[in-house]
mmCIF file of N, CA and C in Angstrom:
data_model
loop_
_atom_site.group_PDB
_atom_site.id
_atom_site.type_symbol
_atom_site.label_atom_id
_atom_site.label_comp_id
_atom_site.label_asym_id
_atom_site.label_seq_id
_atom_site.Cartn_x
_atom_site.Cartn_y
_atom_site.Cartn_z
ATOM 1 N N UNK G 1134 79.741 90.360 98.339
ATOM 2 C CA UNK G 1134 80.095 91.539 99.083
ATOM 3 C C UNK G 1134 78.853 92.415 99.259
ATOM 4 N N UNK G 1135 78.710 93.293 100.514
ATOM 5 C CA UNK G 1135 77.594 94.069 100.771
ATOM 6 C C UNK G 1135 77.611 95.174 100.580
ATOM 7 N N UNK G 1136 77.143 95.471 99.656
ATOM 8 C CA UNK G 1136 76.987 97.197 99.442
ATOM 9 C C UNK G 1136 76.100 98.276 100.528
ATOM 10 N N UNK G 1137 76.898 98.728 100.909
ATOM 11 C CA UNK G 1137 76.707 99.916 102.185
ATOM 12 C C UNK G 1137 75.414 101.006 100.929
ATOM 13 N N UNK G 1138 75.522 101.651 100.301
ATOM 14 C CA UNK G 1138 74.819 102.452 99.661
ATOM 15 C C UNK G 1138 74.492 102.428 98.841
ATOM 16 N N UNK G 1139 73.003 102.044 98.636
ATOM 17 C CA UNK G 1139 72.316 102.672 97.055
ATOM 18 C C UNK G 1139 71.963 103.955 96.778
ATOM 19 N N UNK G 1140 72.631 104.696 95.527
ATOM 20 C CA UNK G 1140 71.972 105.669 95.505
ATOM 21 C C UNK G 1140 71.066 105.641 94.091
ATOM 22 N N UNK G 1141 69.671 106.616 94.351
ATOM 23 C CA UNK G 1141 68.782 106.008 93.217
ATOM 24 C C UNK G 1141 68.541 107.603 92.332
ATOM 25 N N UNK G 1142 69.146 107.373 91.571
ATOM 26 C CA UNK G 1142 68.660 108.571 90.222
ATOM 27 C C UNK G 1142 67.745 108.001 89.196
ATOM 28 N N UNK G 1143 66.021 108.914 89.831
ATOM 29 C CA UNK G 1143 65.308 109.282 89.066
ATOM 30 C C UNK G 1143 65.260 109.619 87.887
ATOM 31 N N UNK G 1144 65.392 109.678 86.263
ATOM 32 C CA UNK G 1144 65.850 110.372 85.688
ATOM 33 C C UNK G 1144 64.311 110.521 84.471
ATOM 34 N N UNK G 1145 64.376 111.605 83.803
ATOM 35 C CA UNK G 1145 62.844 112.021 82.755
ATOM 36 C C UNK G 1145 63.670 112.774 81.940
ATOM 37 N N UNK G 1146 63.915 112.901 80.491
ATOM 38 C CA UNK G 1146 64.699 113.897 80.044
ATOM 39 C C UNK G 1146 65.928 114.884 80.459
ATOM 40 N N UNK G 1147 66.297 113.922 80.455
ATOM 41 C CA UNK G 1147 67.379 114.358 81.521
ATOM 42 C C UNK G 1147 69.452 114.520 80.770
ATOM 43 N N UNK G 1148 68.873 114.127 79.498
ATOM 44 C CA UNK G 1148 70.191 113.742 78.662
ATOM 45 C C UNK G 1148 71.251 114.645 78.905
ATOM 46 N N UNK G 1149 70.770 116.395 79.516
ATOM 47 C CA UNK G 1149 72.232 116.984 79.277
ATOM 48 C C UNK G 1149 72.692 117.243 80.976
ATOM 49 N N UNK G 1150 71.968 116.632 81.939
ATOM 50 C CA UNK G 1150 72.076 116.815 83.307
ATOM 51 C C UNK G 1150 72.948 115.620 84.461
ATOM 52 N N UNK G 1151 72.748 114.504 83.173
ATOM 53 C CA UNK G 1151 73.031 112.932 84.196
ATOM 54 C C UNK G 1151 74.356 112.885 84.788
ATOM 55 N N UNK G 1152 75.313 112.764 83.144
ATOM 56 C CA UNK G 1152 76.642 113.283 83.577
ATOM 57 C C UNK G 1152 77.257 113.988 85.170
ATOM 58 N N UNK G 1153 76.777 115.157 84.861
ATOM 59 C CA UNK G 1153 76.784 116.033 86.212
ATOM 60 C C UNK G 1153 76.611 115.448 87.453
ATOM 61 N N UNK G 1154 75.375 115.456 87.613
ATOM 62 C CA UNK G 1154 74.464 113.631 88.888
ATOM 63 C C UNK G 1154 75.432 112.782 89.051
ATOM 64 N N UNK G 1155 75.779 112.057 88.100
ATOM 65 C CA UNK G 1155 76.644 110.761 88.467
ATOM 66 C C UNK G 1155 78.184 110.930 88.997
ATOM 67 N N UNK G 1156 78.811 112.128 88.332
ATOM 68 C CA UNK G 1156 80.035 112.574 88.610
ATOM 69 C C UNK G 1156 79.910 113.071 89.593
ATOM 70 N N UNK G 1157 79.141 113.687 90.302
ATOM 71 C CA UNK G 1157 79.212 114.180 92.048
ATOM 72 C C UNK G 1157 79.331 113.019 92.516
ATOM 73 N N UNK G 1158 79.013 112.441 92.283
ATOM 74 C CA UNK G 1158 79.031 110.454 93.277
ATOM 75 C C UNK G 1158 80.354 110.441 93.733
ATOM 76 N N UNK G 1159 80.938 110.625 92.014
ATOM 77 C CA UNK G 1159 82.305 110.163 92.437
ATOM 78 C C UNK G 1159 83.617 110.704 92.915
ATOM 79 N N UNK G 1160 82.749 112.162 93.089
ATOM 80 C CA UNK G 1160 84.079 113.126 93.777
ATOM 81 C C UNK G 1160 83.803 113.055 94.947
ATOM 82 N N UNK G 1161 83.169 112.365 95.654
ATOM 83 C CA UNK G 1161 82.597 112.499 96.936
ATOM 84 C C UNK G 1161 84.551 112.466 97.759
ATOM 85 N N UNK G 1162 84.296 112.737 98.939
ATOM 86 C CA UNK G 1162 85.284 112.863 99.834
ATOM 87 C C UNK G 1162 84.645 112.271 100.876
ATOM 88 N N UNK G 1163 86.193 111.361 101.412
ATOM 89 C CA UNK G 1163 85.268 111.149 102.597
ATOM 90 C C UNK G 1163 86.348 110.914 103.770
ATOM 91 N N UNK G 1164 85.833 110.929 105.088
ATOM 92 C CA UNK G 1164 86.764 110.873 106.568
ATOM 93 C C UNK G 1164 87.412 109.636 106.892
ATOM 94 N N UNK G 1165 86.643 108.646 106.440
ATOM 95 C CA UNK G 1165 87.343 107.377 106.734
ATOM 96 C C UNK G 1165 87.205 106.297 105.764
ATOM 97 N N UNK G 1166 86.362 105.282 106.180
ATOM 98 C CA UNK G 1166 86.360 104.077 105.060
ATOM 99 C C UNK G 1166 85.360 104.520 103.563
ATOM 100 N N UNK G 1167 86.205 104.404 102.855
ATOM 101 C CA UNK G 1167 85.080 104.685 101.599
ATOM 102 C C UNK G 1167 83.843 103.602 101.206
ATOM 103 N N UNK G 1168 82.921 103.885 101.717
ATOM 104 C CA UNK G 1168 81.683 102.861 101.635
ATOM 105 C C UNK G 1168 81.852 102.043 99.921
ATOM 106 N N UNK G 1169 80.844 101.147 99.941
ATOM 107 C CA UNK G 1169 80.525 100.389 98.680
ATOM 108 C C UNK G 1169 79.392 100.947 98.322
ATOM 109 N N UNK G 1170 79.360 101.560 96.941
ATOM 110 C CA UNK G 1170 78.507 102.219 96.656
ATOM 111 C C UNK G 1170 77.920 101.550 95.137
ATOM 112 N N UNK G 1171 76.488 101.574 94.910
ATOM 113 C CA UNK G 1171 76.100 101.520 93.804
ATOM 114 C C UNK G 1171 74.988 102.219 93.534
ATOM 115 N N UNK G 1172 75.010 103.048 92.428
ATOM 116 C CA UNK G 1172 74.117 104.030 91.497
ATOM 117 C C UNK G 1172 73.290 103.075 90.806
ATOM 118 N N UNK G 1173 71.778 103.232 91.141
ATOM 119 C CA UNK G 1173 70.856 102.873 90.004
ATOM 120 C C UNK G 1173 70.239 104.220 89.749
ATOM 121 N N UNK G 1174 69.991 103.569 87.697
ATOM 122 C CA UNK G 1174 69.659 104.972 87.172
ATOM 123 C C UNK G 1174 67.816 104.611 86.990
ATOM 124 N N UNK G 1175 67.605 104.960 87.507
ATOM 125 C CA UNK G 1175 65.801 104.624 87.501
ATOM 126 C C UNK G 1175 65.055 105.395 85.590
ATOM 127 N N UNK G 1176 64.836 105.189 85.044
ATOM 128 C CA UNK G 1176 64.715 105.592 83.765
ATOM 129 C C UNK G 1176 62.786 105.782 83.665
ATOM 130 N N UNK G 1177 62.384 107.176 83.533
ATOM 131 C CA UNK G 1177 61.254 107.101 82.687
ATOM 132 C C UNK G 1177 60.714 107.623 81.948
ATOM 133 N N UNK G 1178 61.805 108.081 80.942
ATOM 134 C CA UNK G 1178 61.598 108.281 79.594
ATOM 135 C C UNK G 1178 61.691 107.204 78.216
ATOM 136 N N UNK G 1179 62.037 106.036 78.539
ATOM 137 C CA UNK G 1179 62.509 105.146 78.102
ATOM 138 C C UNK G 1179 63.843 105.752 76.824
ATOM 139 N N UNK G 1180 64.403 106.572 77.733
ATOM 140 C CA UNK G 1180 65.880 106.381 76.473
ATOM 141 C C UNK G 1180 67.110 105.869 77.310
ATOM 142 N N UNK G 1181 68.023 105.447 76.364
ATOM 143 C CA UNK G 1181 69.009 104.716 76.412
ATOM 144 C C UNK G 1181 70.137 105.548 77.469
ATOM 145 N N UNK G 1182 70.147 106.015 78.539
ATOM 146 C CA UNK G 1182 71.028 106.451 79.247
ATOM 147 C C UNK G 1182 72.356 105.880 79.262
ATOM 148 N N UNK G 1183 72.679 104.262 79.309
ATOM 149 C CA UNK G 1183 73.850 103.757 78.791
ATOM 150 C C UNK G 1183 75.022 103.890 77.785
ATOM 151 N N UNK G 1184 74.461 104.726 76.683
ATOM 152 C CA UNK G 1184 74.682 104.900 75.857
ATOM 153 C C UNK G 1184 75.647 107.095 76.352
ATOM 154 N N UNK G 1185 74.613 107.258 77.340
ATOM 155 C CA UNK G 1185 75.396 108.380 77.092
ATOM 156 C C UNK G 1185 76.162 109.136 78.747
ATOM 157 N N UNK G 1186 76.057 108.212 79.732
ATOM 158 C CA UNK G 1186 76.730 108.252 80.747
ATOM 159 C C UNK G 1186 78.217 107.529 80.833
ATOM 160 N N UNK G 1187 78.937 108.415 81.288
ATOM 161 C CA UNK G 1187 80.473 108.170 81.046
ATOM 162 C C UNK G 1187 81.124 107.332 81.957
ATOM 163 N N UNK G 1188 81.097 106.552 82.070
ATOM 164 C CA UNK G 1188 82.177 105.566 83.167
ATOM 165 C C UNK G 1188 83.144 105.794 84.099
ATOM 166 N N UNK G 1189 82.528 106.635 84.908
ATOM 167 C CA UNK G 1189 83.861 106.778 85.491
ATOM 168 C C UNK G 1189 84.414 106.102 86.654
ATOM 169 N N UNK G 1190 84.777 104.803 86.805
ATOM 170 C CA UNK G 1190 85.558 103.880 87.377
ATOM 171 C C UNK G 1190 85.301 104.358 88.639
ATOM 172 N N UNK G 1191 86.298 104.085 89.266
ATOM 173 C CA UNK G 1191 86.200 104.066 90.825
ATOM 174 C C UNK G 1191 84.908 103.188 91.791
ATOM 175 N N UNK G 1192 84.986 101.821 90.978
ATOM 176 C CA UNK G 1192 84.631 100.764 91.169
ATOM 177 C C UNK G 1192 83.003 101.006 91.644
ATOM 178 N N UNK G 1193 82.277 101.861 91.039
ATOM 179 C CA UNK G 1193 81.546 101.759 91.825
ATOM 180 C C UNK G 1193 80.637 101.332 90.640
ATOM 181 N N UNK G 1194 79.138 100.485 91.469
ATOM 182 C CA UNK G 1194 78.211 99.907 89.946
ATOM 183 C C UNK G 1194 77.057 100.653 89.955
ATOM 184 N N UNK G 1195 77.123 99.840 88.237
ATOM 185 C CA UNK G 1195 76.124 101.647 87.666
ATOM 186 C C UNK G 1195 75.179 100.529 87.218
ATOM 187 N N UNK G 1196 74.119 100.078 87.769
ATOM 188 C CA UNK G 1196 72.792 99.179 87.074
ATOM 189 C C UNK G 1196 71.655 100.621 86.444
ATOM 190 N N UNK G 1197 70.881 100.144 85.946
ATOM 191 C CA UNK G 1197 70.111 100.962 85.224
ATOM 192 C C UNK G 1197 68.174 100.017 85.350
ATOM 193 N N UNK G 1198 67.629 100.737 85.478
ATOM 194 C CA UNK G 1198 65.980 100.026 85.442
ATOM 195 C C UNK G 1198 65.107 101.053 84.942
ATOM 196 N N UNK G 1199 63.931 100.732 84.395
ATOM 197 C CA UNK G 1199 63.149 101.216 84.174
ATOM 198 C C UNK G 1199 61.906 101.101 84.200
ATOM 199 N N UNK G 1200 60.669 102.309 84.184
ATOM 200 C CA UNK G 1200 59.164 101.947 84.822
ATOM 201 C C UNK G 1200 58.703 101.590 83.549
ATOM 202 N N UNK G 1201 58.602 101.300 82.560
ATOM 203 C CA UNK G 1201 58.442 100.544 81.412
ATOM 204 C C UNK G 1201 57.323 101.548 80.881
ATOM 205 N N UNK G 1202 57.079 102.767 81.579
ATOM 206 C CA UNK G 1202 56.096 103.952 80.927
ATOM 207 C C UNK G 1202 56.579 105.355 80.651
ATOM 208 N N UNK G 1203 56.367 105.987 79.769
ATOM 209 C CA UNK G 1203 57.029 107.353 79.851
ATOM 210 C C UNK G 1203 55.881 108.704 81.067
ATOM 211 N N UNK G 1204 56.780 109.136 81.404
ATOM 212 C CA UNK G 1204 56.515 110.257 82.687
ATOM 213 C C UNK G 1204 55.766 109.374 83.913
ATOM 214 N N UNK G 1205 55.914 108.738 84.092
ATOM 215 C CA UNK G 1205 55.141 107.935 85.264
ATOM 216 C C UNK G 1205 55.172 108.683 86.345
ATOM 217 N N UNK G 1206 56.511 109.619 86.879
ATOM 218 C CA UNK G 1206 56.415 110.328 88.015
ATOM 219 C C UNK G 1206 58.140 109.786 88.956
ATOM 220 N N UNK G 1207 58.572 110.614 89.420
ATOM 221 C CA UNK G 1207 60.071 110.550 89.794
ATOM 222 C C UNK G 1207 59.702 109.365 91.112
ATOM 223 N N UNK G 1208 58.474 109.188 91.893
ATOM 224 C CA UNK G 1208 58.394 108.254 92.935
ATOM 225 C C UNK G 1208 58.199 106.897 92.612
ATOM 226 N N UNK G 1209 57.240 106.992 91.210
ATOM 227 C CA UNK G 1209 57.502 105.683 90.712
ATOM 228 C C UNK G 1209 58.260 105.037 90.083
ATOM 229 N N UNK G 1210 59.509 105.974 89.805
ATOM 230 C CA UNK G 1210 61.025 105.896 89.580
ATOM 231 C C UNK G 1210 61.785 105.241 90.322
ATOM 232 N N UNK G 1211 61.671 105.918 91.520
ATOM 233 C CA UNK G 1211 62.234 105.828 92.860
ATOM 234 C C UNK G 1211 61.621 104.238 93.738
ATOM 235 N N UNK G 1212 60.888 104.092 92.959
ATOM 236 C CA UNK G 1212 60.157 102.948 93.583
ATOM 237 C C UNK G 1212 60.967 101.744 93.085
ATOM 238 N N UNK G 1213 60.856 101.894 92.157
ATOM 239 C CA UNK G 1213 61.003 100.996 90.648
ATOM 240 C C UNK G 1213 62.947 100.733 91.594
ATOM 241 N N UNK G 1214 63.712 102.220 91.308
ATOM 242 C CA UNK G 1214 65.191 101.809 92.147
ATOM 243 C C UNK G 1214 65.157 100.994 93.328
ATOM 244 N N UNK G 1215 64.735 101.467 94.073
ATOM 245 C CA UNK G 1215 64.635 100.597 95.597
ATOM 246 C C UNK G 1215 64.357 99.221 95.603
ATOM 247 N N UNK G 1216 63.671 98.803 93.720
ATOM 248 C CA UNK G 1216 63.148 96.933 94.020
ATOM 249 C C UNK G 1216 64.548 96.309 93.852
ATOM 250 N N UNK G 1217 65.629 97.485 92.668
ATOM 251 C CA UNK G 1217 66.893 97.023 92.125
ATOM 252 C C UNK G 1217 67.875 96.882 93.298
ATOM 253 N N UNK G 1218 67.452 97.733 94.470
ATOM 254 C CA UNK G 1218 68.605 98.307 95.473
ATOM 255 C C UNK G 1218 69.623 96.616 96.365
ATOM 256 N N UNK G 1219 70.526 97.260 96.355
ATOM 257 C CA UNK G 1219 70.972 95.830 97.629
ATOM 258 C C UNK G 1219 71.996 96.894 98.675
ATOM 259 N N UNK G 1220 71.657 97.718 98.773
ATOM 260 C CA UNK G 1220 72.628 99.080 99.532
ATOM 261 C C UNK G 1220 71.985 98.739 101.396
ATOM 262 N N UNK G 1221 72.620 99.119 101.769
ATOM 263 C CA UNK G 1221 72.301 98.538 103.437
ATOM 264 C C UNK G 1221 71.584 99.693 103.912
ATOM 265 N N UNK G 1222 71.754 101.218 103.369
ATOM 266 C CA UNK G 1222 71.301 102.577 103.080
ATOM 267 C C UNK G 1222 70.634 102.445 101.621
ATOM 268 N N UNK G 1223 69.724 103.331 101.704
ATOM 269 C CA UNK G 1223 69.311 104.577 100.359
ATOM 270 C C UNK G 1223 69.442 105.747 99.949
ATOM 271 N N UNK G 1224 70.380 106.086 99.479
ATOM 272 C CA UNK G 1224 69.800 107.902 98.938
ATOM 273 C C UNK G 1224 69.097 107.802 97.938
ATOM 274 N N UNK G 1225 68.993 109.025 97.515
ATOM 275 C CA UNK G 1225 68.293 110.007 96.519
ATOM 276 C C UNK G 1225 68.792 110.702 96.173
ATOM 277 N N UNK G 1226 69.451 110.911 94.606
ATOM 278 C CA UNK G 1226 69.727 112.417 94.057
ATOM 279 C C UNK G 1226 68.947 112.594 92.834
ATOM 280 N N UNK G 1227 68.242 113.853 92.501
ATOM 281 C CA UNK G 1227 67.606 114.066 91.299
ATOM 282 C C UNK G 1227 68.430 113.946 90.022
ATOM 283 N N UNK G 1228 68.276 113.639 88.752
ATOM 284 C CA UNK G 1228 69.206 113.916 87.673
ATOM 285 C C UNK G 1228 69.709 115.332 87.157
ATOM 286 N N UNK G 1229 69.079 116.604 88.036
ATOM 287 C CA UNK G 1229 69.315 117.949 87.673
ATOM 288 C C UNK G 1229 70.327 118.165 89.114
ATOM 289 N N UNK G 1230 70.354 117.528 89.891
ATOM 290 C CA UNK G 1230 70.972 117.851 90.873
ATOM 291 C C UNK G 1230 72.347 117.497 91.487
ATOM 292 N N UNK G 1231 73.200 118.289 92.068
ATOM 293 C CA UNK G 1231 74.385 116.685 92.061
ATOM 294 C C UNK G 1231 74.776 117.109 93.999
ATOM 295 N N UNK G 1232 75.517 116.224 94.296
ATOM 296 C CA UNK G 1232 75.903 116.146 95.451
ATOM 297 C C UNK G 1232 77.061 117.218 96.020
ATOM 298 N N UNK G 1233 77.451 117.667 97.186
ATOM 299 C CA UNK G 1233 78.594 119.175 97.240
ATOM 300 C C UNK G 1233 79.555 117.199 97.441
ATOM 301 N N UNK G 1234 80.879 117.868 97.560
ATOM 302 C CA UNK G 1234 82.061 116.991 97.448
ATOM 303 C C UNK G 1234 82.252 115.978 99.088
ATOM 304 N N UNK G 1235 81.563 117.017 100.278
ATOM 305 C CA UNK G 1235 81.786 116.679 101.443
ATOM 306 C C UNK G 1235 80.186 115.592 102.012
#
């Protein structure tokens, strides 16, 4: 199956912000067909984000990668997501930031 959207979260110390980030994903609203969506969490702090992001279903997949350096920079984050991506689109949301519902 083809996933219509990758979206790629950057993330650097980010432990009390991700939550937030990822849960806008999933309140999204939408007008018609609900796309196929998958979240990669781009990691470069090297901590365990798996461990503390909450699942919240609504089928959508949550892969995780990382730049194998600490602070490398949110583009080489972003880089690093886009090799993981199979989304037919790309976004971008920061890990401090989250999406409005619409």
């Amino acid at each position: 199956m083809i996933t219509d959207l990758s979206i790629i979260i950057p993330v650097y110390k980010a432990k009390k912000t991700i939550n937030k980030a990822v849960g806008s994903i999933f309140r999204q609203k939408y007008k018609n067909k609900r796309p196929r969506i998958e979240i990669i969490i781009a990691v470069d702090d090297q901590y365990r984000y798996e461990n503390i992001i909450k699942n919240q279903t609504n089928n959508l997949k949550i892969k995780f990668t990382s730049t194998k350096k600490i602070g490398s920079g949110p583009g080489n984050a972003r880089n690093k997501g886009i090799l993981k991506s199979n989304g037919k689109y790309i976004g971008f949301l920061d890990a401090d930031d989250t999406y409005s519902e619409n």
